[in-house]
Short mmCIF file of C-alpha atoms and ligand atoms in Angstrom, two decimals:
data_model
loop_
_atom_site.label_atom_id
_atom_site.label_comp_id
_atom_site.label_asym_id
_atom_site.label_seq_id
_atom_site.Cartn_x
_atom_site.Cartn_y
_atom_site.Cartn_z
CA MET A 80 -80.24 -52.19 -72.84
CA ASN A 81 -81.30 -50.31 -69.80
CA ASN A 82 -83.78 -48.05 -71.77
CA CYS A 83 -86.38 -50.98 -72.07
CA ASP A 84 -86.49 -51.83 -68.59
CA VAL A 85 -89.27 -49.25 -67.66
CA ARG A 86 -89.32 -50.06 -63.89
CA ALA A 87 -86.65 -47.41 -63.49
CA THR A 88 -89.13 -44.75 -64.57
CA TRP A 89 -91.94 -45.88 -62.57
CA LYS A 90 -89.62 -45.84 -59.55
CA TYR A 91 -88.28 -42.33 -60.22
CA HIS A 92 -91.66 -41.08 -60.99
CA ASP A 93 -93.64 -42.61 -57.93
CA ASP A 94 -90.68 -41.51 -55.56
CA THR A 95 -90.94 -38.15 -56.57
CA LYS A 96 -94.76 -37.52 -56.52
CA HIS A 97 -95.91 -34.70 -54.61
CA SER A 98 -98.82 -35.29 -52.10
CA PRO A 99 -100.25 -33.11 -49.27
CA TRP A 100 -98.18 -35.90 -46.96
CA SER A 101 -94.72 -35.58 -48.76
CA VAL A 102 -94.85 -31.81 -49.06
CA ARG A 103 -95.79 -31.39 -45.21
CA ASN A 104 -93.15 -33.98 -44.32
CA ASN A 105 -90.10 -32.79 -46.36
CA PRO A 106 -87.71 -31.47 -43.93
CA HIS A 107 -85.72 -29.73 -46.88
CA PHE A 108 -84.73 -26.14 -46.36
CA LEU A 109 -83.08 -23.48 -48.66
CA ASP A 110 -79.50 -22.93 -47.43
CA PHE A 111 -78.81 -19.69 -49.16
CA ALA A 112 -75.38 -19.54 -47.93
CA ASN A 113 -74.92 -22.64 -50.38
CA ARG A 114 -77.07 -21.15 -53.18
CA PRO A 115 -75.39 -22.35 -56.56
CA LEU A 116 -74.09 -19.90 -59.19
CA PRO A 117 -76.54 -19.25 -61.91
CA PHE A 118 -74.01 -19.61 -64.72
CA LYS A 119 -71.71 -22.12 -65.89
CA LEU A 120 -68.32 -20.10 -65.66
CA TYR A 121 -64.90 -21.22 -67.49
CA PRO A 122 -62.21 -19.24 -65.95
CA THR A 123 -59.61 -20.14 -68.30
CA ILE A 124 -61.21 -19.52 -71.82
CA GLU A 125 -61.43 -16.08 -73.27
CA PRO A 126 -65.02 -14.82 -74.21
CA ARG A 127 -65.89 -14.35 -77.82
CA PRO A 128 -68.79 -11.49 -77.46
CA LEU A 129 -71.90 -12.07 -79.50
CA PRO A 130 -73.33 -9.12 -81.24
CA ARG A 131 -76.14 -7.39 -79.12
CA ASP A 132 -77.52 -5.01 -81.61
CA LEU A 133 -79.62 -7.67 -83.57
CA PRO A 134 -81.64 -6.96 -86.65
CA GLN A 135 -85.53 -7.64 -85.76
CA THR A 136 -87.30 -10.39 -87.55
CA GLY A 137 -90.53 -8.45 -87.58
CA VAL A 138 -92.38 -11.60 -87.46
CA THR A 139 -95.71 -11.67 -85.12
CA ALA A 140 -95.19 -13.95 -82.16
CA LEU A 141 -98.41 -15.81 -82.53
CA SER A 142 -97.31 -16.90 -86.10
CA ALA A 143 -93.73 -17.75 -84.95
CA ILE A 144 -95.17 -20.06 -82.26
CA ALA A 145 -97.93 -21.57 -84.46
CA GLU A 146 -95.66 -22.17 -87.44
CA PRO A 147 -93.38 -25.11 -86.62
CA ALA A 148 -90.08 -24.47 -88.12
CA ARG A 149 -90.03 -27.98 -89.80
CA PRO A 150 -86.84 -29.13 -91.33
CA SER A 151 -86.79 -28.74 -95.03
CA ARG A 152 -84.40 -29.53 -97.87
CA THR A 153 -83.93 -25.72 -98.72
CA GLU A 154 -80.41 -24.39 -97.92
CA ALA A 155 -80.66 -22.25 -94.97
CA VAL A 156 -77.47 -21.11 -93.19
CA PRO A 157 -77.76 -18.92 -90.17
CA ASP A 158 -75.13 -15.96 -89.64
CA LEU A 159 -73.74 -14.77 -86.44
CA HIS A 160 -76.45 -12.42 -85.87
CA ASP A 161 -79.18 -15.22 -86.29
CA VAL A 162 -77.13 -17.42 -83.89
CA ALA A 163 -76.83 -14.78 -81.40
CA ARG A 164 -80.69 -14.09 -81.76
CA ILE A 165 -81.60 -17.54 -81.25
CA LEU A 166 -79.28 -17.90 -78.21
CA TYR A 167 -80.23 -14.68 -76.55
CA PHE A 168 -84.11 -15.00 -76.91
CA SER A 169 -83.88 -18.68 -75.47
CA ALA A 170 -81.64 -18.31 -72.53
CA GLY A 171 -80.37 -14.66 -72.52
CA ILE A 172 -81.02 -12.20 -69.33
CA THR A 173 -84.09 -10.24 -69.82
CA LYS A 174 -84.66 -8.72 -66.45
CA GLN A 175 -82.69 -8.38 -63.35
CA ARG A 176 -83.97 -7.81 -59.67
CA ALA A 177 -82.55 -7.22 -56.56
CA TYR A 178 -83.58 -9.60 -53.67
CA PRO A 179 -82.64 -10.15 -49.95
CA GLY A 180 -80.56 -13.07 -51.05
CA GLY A 181 -78.80 -11.23 -53.79
CA GLU A 182 -79.52 -10.25 -57.57
CA ILE A 183 -81.82 -12.74 -59.74
CA TYR A 184 -81.21 -12.56 -63.51
CA PHE A 185 -84.25 -13.45 -65.09
CA ARG A 186 -84.01 -15.12 -68.43
CA ALA A 187 -86.18 -15.29 -71.74
CA ALA A 188 -87.98 -18.51 -70.69
CA ALA A 189 -89.72 -19.42 -67.59
CA CYS A 190 -87.85 -21.73 -65.34
CA THR A 191 -88.58 -23.38 -62.01
CA GLY A 192 -87.34 -21.45 -59.17
CA ALA A 193 -85.46 -18.98 -61.58
CA LEU A 194 -82.55 -21.33 -61.18
CA TYR A 195 -81.74 -21.93 -64.86
CA GLU A 196 -80.18 -25.20 -64.74
CA ILE A 197 -80.37 -25.62 -68.76
CA GLU A 198 -76.91 -24.72 -70.27
CA LEU A 199 -76.67 -24.29 -74.28
CA TYR A 200 -73.67 -25.32 -76.50
CA LEU A 201 -73.05 -25.12 -79.98
CA VAL A 202 -71.56 -27.49 -82.59
CA THR A 203 -71.07 -25.67 -85.67
CA SER A 204 -69.20 -25.50 -89.18
CA ASP A 205 -67.78 -22.40 -90.12
CA LEU A 206 -70.72 -19.69 -90.65
CA PRO A 207 -70.58 -16.31 -91.66
CA GLY A 208 -68.95 -14.30 -88.77
CA LEU A 209 -68.18 -17.59 -86.71
CA ASP A 210 -65.50 -20.23 -87.09
CA GLY A 211 -66.40 -23.99 -86.74
CA GLY A 212 -66.29 -25.35 -83.18
CA VAL A 213 -67.68 -26.58 -80.22
CA TYR A 214 -68.76 -23.44 -78.20
CA HIS A 215 -70.57 -22.88 -74.83
CA PHE A 216 -72.94 -19.99 -74.59
CA ASN A 217 -72.69 -17.66 -71.38
CA PRO A 218 -75.78 -15.41 -71.04
CA ALA A 219 -73.99 -13.62 -68.14
CA ASP A 220 -71.80 -11.74 -70.69
CA VAL A 221 -73.53 -12.81 -73.80
CA SER A 222 -70.64 -14.49 -75.43
CA LEU A 223 -69.51 -17.83 -76.64
CA ARG A 224 -66.46 -19.86 -75.26
CA LEU A 225 -64.49 -21.98 -77.61
CA LEU A 226 -64.34 -25.52 -76.12
CA ARG A 227 -62.96 -27.25 -79.23
CA GLY A 228 -61.77 -25.52 -82.57
CA GLY A 229 -62.88 -27.13 -85.96
CA ASP A 230 -65.90 -28.94 -87.42
CA PHE A 231 -67.27 -31.46 -85.14
CA ARG A 232 -70.61 -32.02 -86.80
CA GLY A 233 -69.61 -35.34 -87.87
CA ASN A 234 -69.35 -36.51 -84.18
CA LEU A 235 -72.92 -35.45 -83.54
CA ALA A 236 -74.36 -37.06 -86.78
CA GLN A 237 -72.75 -40.17 -85.93
CA ALA A 238 -74.03 -39.99 -82.30
CA ALA A 239 -77.67 -39.24 -83.84
CA ALA A 240 -77.21 -42.28 -86.09
CA MET A 241 -77.34 -39.86 -88.96
CA GLU A 242 -80.66 -38.41 -88.13
CA PRO A 243 -81.13 -36.35 -91.28
CA ALA A 244 -81.71 -33.06 -89.73
CA VAL A 245 -78.49 -33.29 -87.59
CA ALA A 246 -76.71 -34.72 -90.64
CA HIS A 247 -77.79 -31.87 -92.74
CA SER A 248 -77.37 -28.93 -90.27
CA PRO A 249 -74.77 -26.44 -90.54
CA VAL A 250 -75.18 -25.79 -86.69
CA THR A 251 -76.63 -27.59 -83.64
CA ILE A 252 -77.45 -26.46 -80.31
CA ILE A 253 -77.26 -28.83 -77.39
CA CYS A 254 -79.14 -28.29 -74.47
CA THR A 255 -77.67 -29.72 -71.11
CA GLY A 256 -79.07 -29.90 -67.67
CA THR A 257 -77.09 -29.21 -64.43
CA TYR A 258 -78.54 -31.24 -61.61
CA TRP A 259 -77.44 -29.41 -58.65
CA ARG A 260 -78.45 -26.03 -59.82
CA ASN A 261 -82.12 -26.92 -59.63
CA ALA A 262 -81.72 -29.62 -57.14
CA TRP A 263 -80.50 -27.34 -54.47
CA LYS A 264 -84.39 -26.18 -54.02
CA TYR A 265 -86.21 -29.18 -55.75
CA GLN A 266 -84.01 -32.21 -54.76
CA ALA A 267 -84.83 -35.25 -56.80
CA ARG A 268 -87.61 -33.90 -58.57
CA THR A 269 -85.32 -31.86 -60.66
CA TYR A 270 -85.11 -34.52 -63.45
CA ARG A 271 -88.72 -33.67 -64.34
CA HIS A 272 -87.71 -30.00 -64.29
CA PHE A 273 -85.13 -30.61 -66.69
CA GLY A 274 -87.82 -31.58 -69.35
CA TRP A 275 -90.16 -28.60 -68.30
CA ASP A 276 -87.32 -25.90 -68.06
CA ASN A 277 -85.69 -27.36 -71.30
CA GLY A 278 -89.11 -27.20 -72.94
CA THR A 279 -89.99 -23.60 -72.12
CA LEU A 280 -86.62 -22.63 -73.57
CA LEU A 281 -87.36 -24.70 -76.74
CA ALA A 282 -90.67 -23.14 -77.33
CA ASN A 283 -88.64 -19.64 -77.55
CA MET A 284 -85.90 -21.31 -79.67
CA LEU A 285 -88.16 -22.91 -82.19
CA ALA A 286 -90.18 -19.84 -82.51
CA VAL A 287 -87.19 -17.43 -82.97
CA SER A 288 -85.60 -19.93 -85.60
CA ALA A 289 -88.94 -20.00 -87.27
CA ALA A 290 -89.12 -16.15 -87.23
CA SER A 291 -85.39 -16.05 -88.70
CA GLY A 292 -86.47 -18.38 -91.54
CA LEU A 293 -84.45 -21.18 -90.27
CA PRO A 294 -85.89 -24.86 -89.87
CA ALA A 295 -85.14 -26.32 -86.39
CA LYS A 296 -86.19 -29.61 -84.82
CA ILE A 297 -85.80 -31.29 -81.33
CA VAL A 298 -83.81 -34.47 -81.40
CA LEU A 299 -83.84 -37.02 -78.48
CA GLY A 300 -82.29 -40.02 -80.14
CA PHE A 301 -78.63 -39.84 -79.59
CA VAL A 302 -75.89 -41.86 -77.80
CA ASP A 303 -75.59 -39.89 -74.69
CA ALA A 304 -72.08 -40.87 -73.92
CA GLU A 305 -70.62 -39.53 -77.25
CA VAL A 306 -72.51 -36.04 -77.09
CA ASN A 307 -71.59 -35.84 -73.43
CA ARG A 308 -67.95 -36.42 -74.18
CA LEU A 309 -67.81 -34.10 -77.19
CA LEU A 310 -69.01 -31.26 -74.67
CA ASP A 311 -66.42 -32.22 -72.03
CA LEU A 312 -69.28 -32.84 -69.51
CA GLU A 313 -68.67 -34.28 -65.88
CA THR A 314 -71.74 -36.59 -66.13
CA ARG A 315 -72.42 -36.83 -62.42
CA ARG A 316 -73.03 -33.09 -62.58
CA GLU A 317 -74.37 -32.12 -66.09
CA VAL A 318 -75.80 -34.18 -68.86
CA SER A 319 -77.02 -33.53 -72.37
CA LEU A 320 -80.73 -33.55 -72.98
CA CYS A 321 -81.56 -32.81 -76.40
CA LEU A 322 -80.01 -31.63 -79.78
CA VAL A 323 -81.47 -28.64 -81.89
CA PRO A 324 -80.21 -28.92 -85.54
CA ILE A 325 -80.80 -25.49 -87.06
CA GLY A 326 -80.58 -24.58 -90.84
CA CYS A 327 -80.07 -26.88 -93.61
CA VAL A 328 -76.98 -27.46 -95.84
CA PRO A 329 -76.81 -30.19 -98.76
CA GLY A 330 -74.08 -33.04 -98.71
CA SER A 331 -72.70 -34.95 -95.75
CA PRO A 332 -71.34 -34.03 -92.59
CA PRO A 333 -67.64 -34.18 -92.36
CA ALA A 334 -66.03 -37.48 -90.76
CA PRO A 335 -66.02 -37.58 -86.91
CA ARG A 336 -62.86 -36.31 -85.42
CA GLU A 337 -60.83 -37.25 -82.50
CA ALA A 338 -62.44 -35.62 -79.52
CA PRO A 339 -60.01 -36.20 -76.56
CA ALA A 340 -61.13 -35.50 -72.87
CA LEU A 341 -60.19 -31.77 -72.12
CA GLY A 342 -60.94 -31.72 -68.38
CA LEU A 343 -61.79 -28.11 -68.78
CA GLU A 344 -62.06 -26.23 -65.35
CA ALA A 345 -65.40 -24.71 -64.44
CA ILE A 346 -65.98 -22.52 -61.23
CA PRO A 347 -68.03 -24.71 -58.57
CA LEU A 348 -71.52 -23.86 -58.38
CA SER A 349 -71.50 -24.16 -54.43
CA GLN A 350 -69.32 -24.69 -51.59
CA HIS A 351 -70.79 -28.05 -51.43
CA GLU A 352 -73.09 -30.15 -53.65
CA VAL A 353 -75.56 -32.84 -52.87
CA GLU A 354 -75.85 -35.71 -55.32
CA TYR A 355 -79.22 -37.28 -55.61
CA PRO A 356 -78.63 -40.90 -56.84
CA ALA A 357 -82.44 -41.30 -58.00
CA MET A 358 -81.79 -38.65 -60.98
CA LEU A 359 -78.42 -40.33 -61.99
CA GLN A 360 -80.16 -43.70 -62.04
CA MET A 361 -83.21 -42.30 -64.15
CA HIS A 362 -80.95 -40.67 -66.56
CA ASP A 363 -78.73 -43.66 -66.95
CA ALA A 364 -81.83 -45.85 -67.28
CA SER A 365 -83.12 -43.58 -70.02
CA SER A 366 -79.62 -43.32 -71.98
CA LEU A 367 -79.19 -44.75 -75.40
CA GLU A 368 -75.91 -46.63 -75.66
CA THR A 369 -75.23 -47.49 -79.27
CA GLU A 370 -76.08 -46.01 -82.98
CA GLU A 371 -77.99 -49.28 -83.21
CA GLU A 372 -80.04 -48.47 -80.28
CA VAL A 373 -80.54 -44.80 -81.38
CA ARG A 374 -81.62 -46.19 -84.99
CA GLN A 375 -84.15 -48.72 -83.37
CA TRP A 376 -85.44 -46.08 -81.01
CA ARG A 377 -86.26 -43.58 -83.74
CA GLU A 378 -88.20 -46.00 -85.56
CA ARG A 379 -90.80 -46.35 -82.73
CA HIS A 380 -93.91 -44.16 -83.60
CA SER A 381 -96.01 -42.18 -81.30
CA ALA A 382 -99.30 -44.00 -82.02
CA ILE A 383 -101.17 -42.79 -79.02
CA THR A 384 -104.83 -43.55 -79.04
CA SER A 385 -107.36 -40.85 -78.75
CA PHE A 386 -110.74 -41.31 -77.58
CA ALA A 387 -114.13 -39.82 -79.15
CA PRO A 388 -115.98 -37.31 -77.17
CA VAL A 389 -118.80 -38.64 -75.11
CA GLY A 390 -119.73 -35.43 -73.45
CA GLU A 391 -121.04 -32.06 -74.75
CA GLU A 392 -118.78 -30.21 -77.07
CA ILE A 393 -117.77 -26.52 -77.41
CA ARG A 394 -116.30 -25.35 -80.55
CA LEU A 395 -113.01 -23.22 -80.19
CA LEU A 396 -112.80 -19.94 -81.90
CA PRO A 397 -109.16 -18.71 -82.54
CA LEU A 398 -108.56 -15.45 -83.54
CA SER A 399 -108.13 -14.86 -87.53
CA GLU A 400 -104.77 -13.75 -88.53
CA GLU A 401 -106.39 -10.35 -89.15
CA GLU A 402 -107.49 -10.02 -85.51
CA GLN A 403 -104.40 -11.19 -83.74
CA PRO A 404 -102.18 -8.72 -82.17
CA ASN A 405 -99.08 -8.00 -84.14
CA ASP A 406 -96.40 -7.72 -81.54
CA THR A 407 -93.20 -9.46 -82.76
CA ILE A 408 -91.87 -12.59 -81.22
CA GLU A 409 -88.84 -10.64 -79.66
CA GLN A 410 -91.17 -7.98 -78.15
CA VAL A 411 -93.35 -10.79 -76.44
CA ILE A 412 -90.34 -12.74 -75.01
CA LEU A 413 -88.89 -9.52 -73.59
CA ARG A 414 -92.07 -8.56 -71.84
CA ARG A 415 -92.98 -12.30 -70.91
CA GLY A 416 -92.71 -13.11 -67.11
CA SER A 417 -94.46 -15.44 -64.52
CA THR A 418 -97.60 -13.68 -63.23
CA ARG A 419 -97.23 -13.47 -59.67
CA THR A 420 -100.84 -12.61 -58.68
CA PHE A 421 -103.91 -13.12 -60.83
CA ASP A 422 -106.85 -10.70 -60.82
CA LYS A 423 -109.59 -13.05 -59.57
CA ALA A 424 -112.31 -10.63 -60.74
CA ALA A 425 -111.06 -10.95 -64.39
CA SER A 426 -112.12 -12.93 -67.36
CA ILE A 427 -110.52 -13.80 -70.62
CA THR A 428 -112.57 -14.55 -73.92
CA LEU A 429 -113.23 -17.77 -75.49
CA SER A 430 -111.32 -16.70 -78.58
CA GLN A 431 -108.09 -15.69 -76.29
CA LEU A 432 -108.36 -19.17 -74.79
CA SER A 433 -109.04 -20.87 -78.35
CA THR A 434 -105.82 -18.90 -79.79
CA ILE A 435 -103.58 -20.02 -77.03
CA LEU A 436 -104.75 -23.68 -77.33
CA ASP A 437 -104.49 -23.59 -81.05
CA CYS A 438 -101.01 -21.87 -81.42
CA ALA A 439 -99.45 -24.13 -78.89
CA THR A 440 -100.65 -27.41 -80.04
CA ARG A 441 -100.01 -27.40 -83.86
CA GLY A 442 -97.32 -29.92 -83.44
CA VAL A 443 -93.72 -29.92 -82.07
CA PRO A 444 -91.10 -30.76 -84.53
CA ALA A 445 -89.28 -33.51 -83.08
CA ASP A 446 -87.82 -36.91 -83.78
CA PHE A 447 -90.01 -38.75 -81.22
CA LEU A 448 -93.23 -37.07 -82.81
CA GLU A 449 -94.08 -39.20 -85.82
CA PRO A 450 -96.09 -38.65 -87.75
CA PRO A 451 -95.54 -34.85 -87.52
CA GLY A 452 -98.42 -33.24 -85.35
CA SER A 453 -98.70 -35.99 -83.14
CA GLN A 454 -98.67 -35.35 -79.41
CA LEU A 455 -97.99 -37.18 -76.23
CA ASN A 456 -99.89 -34.90 -73.47
CA ASP A 457 -103.54 -34.64 -73.31
CA LEU A 458 -104.91 -31.13 -72.10
CA TYR A 459 -107.52 -30.95 -69.31
CA LEU A 460 -108.86 -27.70 -68.09
CA ILE A 461 -110.42 -26.14 -65.07
CA VAL A 462 -112.20 -23.11 -66.33
CA HIS A 463 -113.10 -20.44 -63.80
CA SER A 464 -113.73 -17.40 -65.79
CA VAL A 465 -113.83 -17.54 -69.70
CA GLN A 466 -116.74 -15.68 -71.42
CA GLY A 467 -118.69 -18.00 -73.28
CA LEU A 468 -117.71 -21.10 -71.23
CA ARG A 469 -119.45 -22.27 -68.12
CA PRO A 470 -117.22 -22.73 -65.32
CA GLY A 471 -116.21 -26.42 -65.06
CA ALA A 472 -113.70 -29.26 -66.03
CA TYR A 473 -113.07 -29.62 -69.67
CA PHE A 474 -110.94 -31.91 -72.05
CA PHE A 475 -109.26 -30.41 -75.04
CA GLN A 476 -110.25 -32.47 -78.26
CA ARG A 477 -107.24 -31.41 -80.21
CA ASP A 478 -108.25 -33.10 -83.33
CA ARG A 479 -111.87 -31.81 -83.40
CA ASN A 480 -110.92 -28.29 -82.14
CA THR A 481 -113.35 -28.59 -79.31
CA LEU A 482 -113.66 -28.46 -75.57
CA GLU A 483 -115.49 -31.59 -74.08
CA VAL A 484 -117.49 -30.74 -70.99
CA LEU A 485 -116.40 -33.45 -68.21
CA LYS A 486 -118.21 -31.68 -65.32
CA PRO A 487 -119.57 -28.06 -64.94
CA GLY A 488 -119.04 -26.47 -61.39
CA ASP A 489 -117.07 -23.97 -59.65
CA PHE A 490 -113.54 -25.56 -59.03
CA ARG A 491 -111.43 -22.61 -57.82
CA ALA A 492 -110.78 -24.72 -54.39
CA VAL A 493 -110.02 -27.68 -56.23
CA ALA A 494 -107.53 -25.94 -58.28
CA TYR A 495 -106.17 -24.13 -55.38
CA HIS A 496 -105.43 -27.63 -53.75
CA LEU A 497 -104.21 -29.35 -56.97
CA GLY A 498 -101.55 -26.68 -57.61
CA LEU A 499 -99.92 -27.38 -54.35
CA GLU A 500 -102.28 -25.09 -52.45
CA GLN A 501 -101.16 -22.03 -54.24
CA GLU A 502 -103.42 -18.91 -55.00
CA LEU A 503 -102.35 -18.69 -58.59
CA PRO A 504 -104.46 -21.53 -60.22
CA ALA A 505 -107.49 -20.76 -58.12
CA ASP A 506 -107.29 -16.76 -58.93
CA ALA A 507 -106.37 -17.44 -62.77
CA CYS A 508 -109.15 -17.57 -65.36
CA VAL A 509 -108.32 -21.06 -66.55
CA ALA A 510 -105.63 -23.78 -65.28
CA ILE A 511 -104.60 -26.28 -67.80
CA PHE A 512 -103.28 -29.61 -66.75
CA PHE A 513 -101.11 -31.91 -68.90
CA LEU A 514 -101.74 -35.60 -68.53
CA ALA A 515 -100.50 -38.42 -70.50
CA GLU A 516 -100.59 -42.13 -71.01
CA LEU A 517 -97.30 -42.92 -69.43
CA GLU A 518 -97.65 -46.72 -69.59
CA GLN A 519 -98.30 -46.44 -73.41
CA ILE A 520 -95.51 -44.07 -74.03
CA LEU A 521 -93.16 -46.13 -71.93
CA GLU A 522 -93.99 -49.21 -73.74
CA GLN A 523 -93.12 -47.48 -77.19
CA TYR A 524 -90.09 -45.41 -76.19
CA GLY A 525 -88.71 -47.20 -73.15
CA ASN A 526 -87.49 -44.83 -70.13
CA ARG A 527 -86.69 -42.30 -72.75
CA GLY A 528 -90.22 -41.73 -73.26
CA TYR A 529 -90.20 -40.16 -69.84
CA ARG A 530 -87.75 -37.45 -71.08
CA ALA A 531 -89.72 -37.03 -74.15
CA VAL A 532 -93.19 -36.57 -72.40
CA GLN A 533 -91.76 -33.95 -69.91
CA LEU A 534 -90.06 -32.17 -72.60
CA GLU A 535 -93.01 -32.01 -75.07
CA ALA A 536 -95.03 -30.53 -72.06
CA GLY A 537 -92.36 -27.82 -71.52
CA VAL A 538 -92.57 -26.84 -75.15
CA ILE A 539 -96.42 -26.76 -75.28
CA GLY A 540 -96.42 -24.82 -71.93
CA GLY A 541 -93.82 -22.43 -73.16
CA ARG A 542 -95.70 -21.72 -76.33
CA MET A 543 -98.78 -21.20 -74.14
CA TYR A 544 -96.79 -18.47 -72.03
CA LEU A 545 -95.79 -16.72 -75.21
CA ALA A 546 -99.41 -17.02 -76.88
CA ALA A 547 -100.97 -15.30 -73.64
CA TYR A 548 -98.16 -12.59 -73.40
CA ALA A 549 -98.67 -11.96 -76.97
CA GLN A 550 -102.45 -11.25 -75.97
CA ARG A 551 -101.56 -9.23 -73.21
CA LEU A 552 -102.56 -11.79 -70.75
CA GLY A 553 -100.50 -13.44 -67.83
CA SER A 554 -99.48 -16.96 -67.24
CA THR A 555 -97.46 -19.19 -64.80
CA GLY A 556 -96.26 -22.83 -64.73
CA LEU A 557 -97.17 -24.64 -61.51
CA THR A 558 -96.36 -27.61 -59.74
CA PHE A 559 -98.98 -29.92 -58.61
CA PHE A 560 -100.17 -32.96 -56.29
CA ASP A 561 -99.71 -35.79 -58.91
CA ASP A 562 -102.30 -38.38 -57.94
CA ASP A 563 -104.95 -35.80 -56.98
CA VAL A 564 -105.01 -34.19 -60.43
CA THR A 565 -105.62 -37.73 -61.99
CA ALA A 566 -108.20 -38.46 -59.59
CA PHE A 567 -110.10 -35.14 -60.17
CA PHE A 568 -110.26 -35.58 -63.75
CA SER A 569 -111.24 -39.21 -63.60
CA PRO A 570 -113.03 -41.37 -64.85
CA HIS A 571 -111.78 -39.59 -68.21
CA ALA A 572 -108.38 -39.55 -66.90
CA LYS A 573 -108.24 -42.80 -65.30
CA GLY A 574 -104.77 -44.40 -65.81
CA LYS A 575 -103.08 -41.23 -66.97
CA THR A 576 -100.18 -39.41 -65.17
CA ALA A 577 -100.02 -35.75 -64.30
CA ILE A 578 -97.00 -34.19 -66.31
CA PHE A 579 -97.44 -30.26 -66.13
CA LEU A 580 -99.58 -27.49 -65.03
CA LEU A 581 -100.03 -23.96 -66.46
CA ALA A 582 -102.45 -21.14 -65.32
CA ILE A 583 -103.47 -18.29 -67.61
CA GLY A 584 -105.47 -15.09 -66.66
CA LYS A 585 -104.99 -11.48 -66.18
CA PRO A 586 -102.51 -10.20 -63.80
CA LEU A 587 -103.64 -8.02 -60.93
CA LYS A 588 -102.95 -4.37 -61.87
CA GLY A 589 -100.11 -2.88 -59.85
CA LYS A 590 -98.31 -6.24 -59.46
CA ALA A 591 -95.17 -7.31 -61.32
CA HIS A 592 -95.95 -8.90 -64.55
C1 FMN B 839 -92.52 -25.72 -64.90
C2 FMN B 839 -92.67 -24.45 -64.11
C3 FMN B 839 -93.22 -24.51 -62.99
C4 FMN B 839 -93.43 -23.57 -62.17
N1 FMN B 839 -93.88 -23.77 -60.85
C5 FMN B 839 -94.46 -22.75 -60.00
C6 FMN B 839 -95.03 -22.55 -58.90
O1 FMN B 839 -95.35 -23.70 -58.44
N2 FMN B 839 -95.17 -21.48 -58.21
C7 FMN B 839 -94.73 -20.36 -58.62
O2 FMN B 839 -94.99 -19.23 -57.93
N3 FMN B 839 -94.06 -20.17 -59.80
C8 FMN B 839 -94.01 -21.14 -60.56
N4 FMN B 839 -92.99 -21.18 -61.68
C9 FMN B 839 -92.73 -19.78 -62.17
C10 FMN B 839 -91.31 -19.60 -61.88
O3 FMN B 839 -90.89 -19.53 -60.57
C11 FMN B 839 -90.75 -18.36 -62.94
O4 FMN B 839 -90.71 -18.94 -64.28
C12 FMN B 839 -89.27 -18.02 -62.49
O5 FMN B 839 -89.25 -17.40 -61.22
C13 FMN B 839 -88.86 -16.98 -63.56
O6 FMN B 839 -89.33 -15.87 -63.55
P1 FMN B 839 -90.20 -15.46 -64.88
O7 FMN B 839 -90.98 -16.70 -65.47
O8 FMN B 839 -90.88 -14.34 -64.59
O9 FMN B 839 -89.14 -15.07 -65.95
C14 FMN B 839 -93.05 -22.39 -62.39
C15 FMN B 839 -92.40 -22.18 -63.84
C16 FMN B 839 -92.17 -23.20 -64.55
C17 FMN B 839 -91.63 -23.04 -65.97
#
């Protein structure tokens, strides 16, 4: 069983670290003539258009983010409008802009390089307005394409070793990652981006499912080859990353059906593609091979130790429900975008920051996060300008709802450096770094723990984006110099691994977003 040999993760992780040296000495350049298509297109399958005029949920963004849509035993079956809402507000096109290199279609969730390498598929029973089948979602024409007709939920339930949420869901969304679409720019580091970009998309998906009154859960425990086969994926190019069962029905799923290879034609993404073996190896090493392995994997719980604070603590003061802005989740997703320039002279309040931290960290419903509410990533902050907080470095004590002071000081120059020498984390009001005890995580989950920790970071980061935009603040994800992040937050962060970075502040007036 490959998954247990975690040397594969350390090799991939160490080889894809950014350092000032590695960034300066990378000869890679962007070949715009070979830029990949942003969509997966099946030229031979007729589209089945989804409704575009969707009833609004009326649910406020902050409550939809904070209220994890946990699986329940109550029957809940989405109709075609619910399915269309969830797909559109997770991966749909929300803005379009002309650039010298062509048109960019911006989507509902943030994504590294706006390259949108995450595809969505549905495995569904008959729903009101939609026949059972395996479908691909194409955001370009807001439609589904039927890959297999009939109810294949039994195949998924079997691949997930009868995980209860999958076994009882009327429909499951499968997220896949397409290597080349992102590796065109980011090369082998794309495997980390799979987790981040899938995560931000899932933050939207969980929030919109919750707002639609539908339980949803992220499932990472499944036999990879079986799910890939069901979707007819060419696995050197595209692989399944997670399942998201939505809704709940009583009874058992149907028996698995024959799912022969389809060999469906898809339009090539580029004239030529470059394969990065490091990513194929990382994926292979973190794959689960049998139902038994899935079952054993799922029994491993996330007992990540937390440490009592030693420094001074500042209590967080989230806005009460009455004080919270009441824009709906749909409105906030439509106006979200990554801030391109922050106003260095601006500040945010402690309540605004507290609300973001609180909403984003109430627990991600996932099969790898047991008991519910546990979290793999720790949050470290560099505060530049938050009213009520001295500038400095802090650690978020999630269980205590406090910020522990690590070191006071003006660290704008440090944030500039850590965020790959970009102005964004220096000019924002706060930069939030995600670090994790990767050694412990790999010990518990094997190589698949690497997928889990990146994905969880993306979900929490995606929620932070939404919680910031709900309060009319700005935000952006960022990349970072791995080891320098750990060094800066040490000794507290000694031994931890940098996973993700997000900056929050106020957009400079007159600039986009
Ligand atoms: C994980 C993550 C990392 C990102 N890193 C950077 C970065 O280092 N620099 C930057 O300018 N933008 C960064 N972005 C922002 C993306 O470029 C942006 O999400 C993308 O262009 C799509 O635009 P939108 O978020 O406005 O919809 C990042 C986004 C994510 C989700």
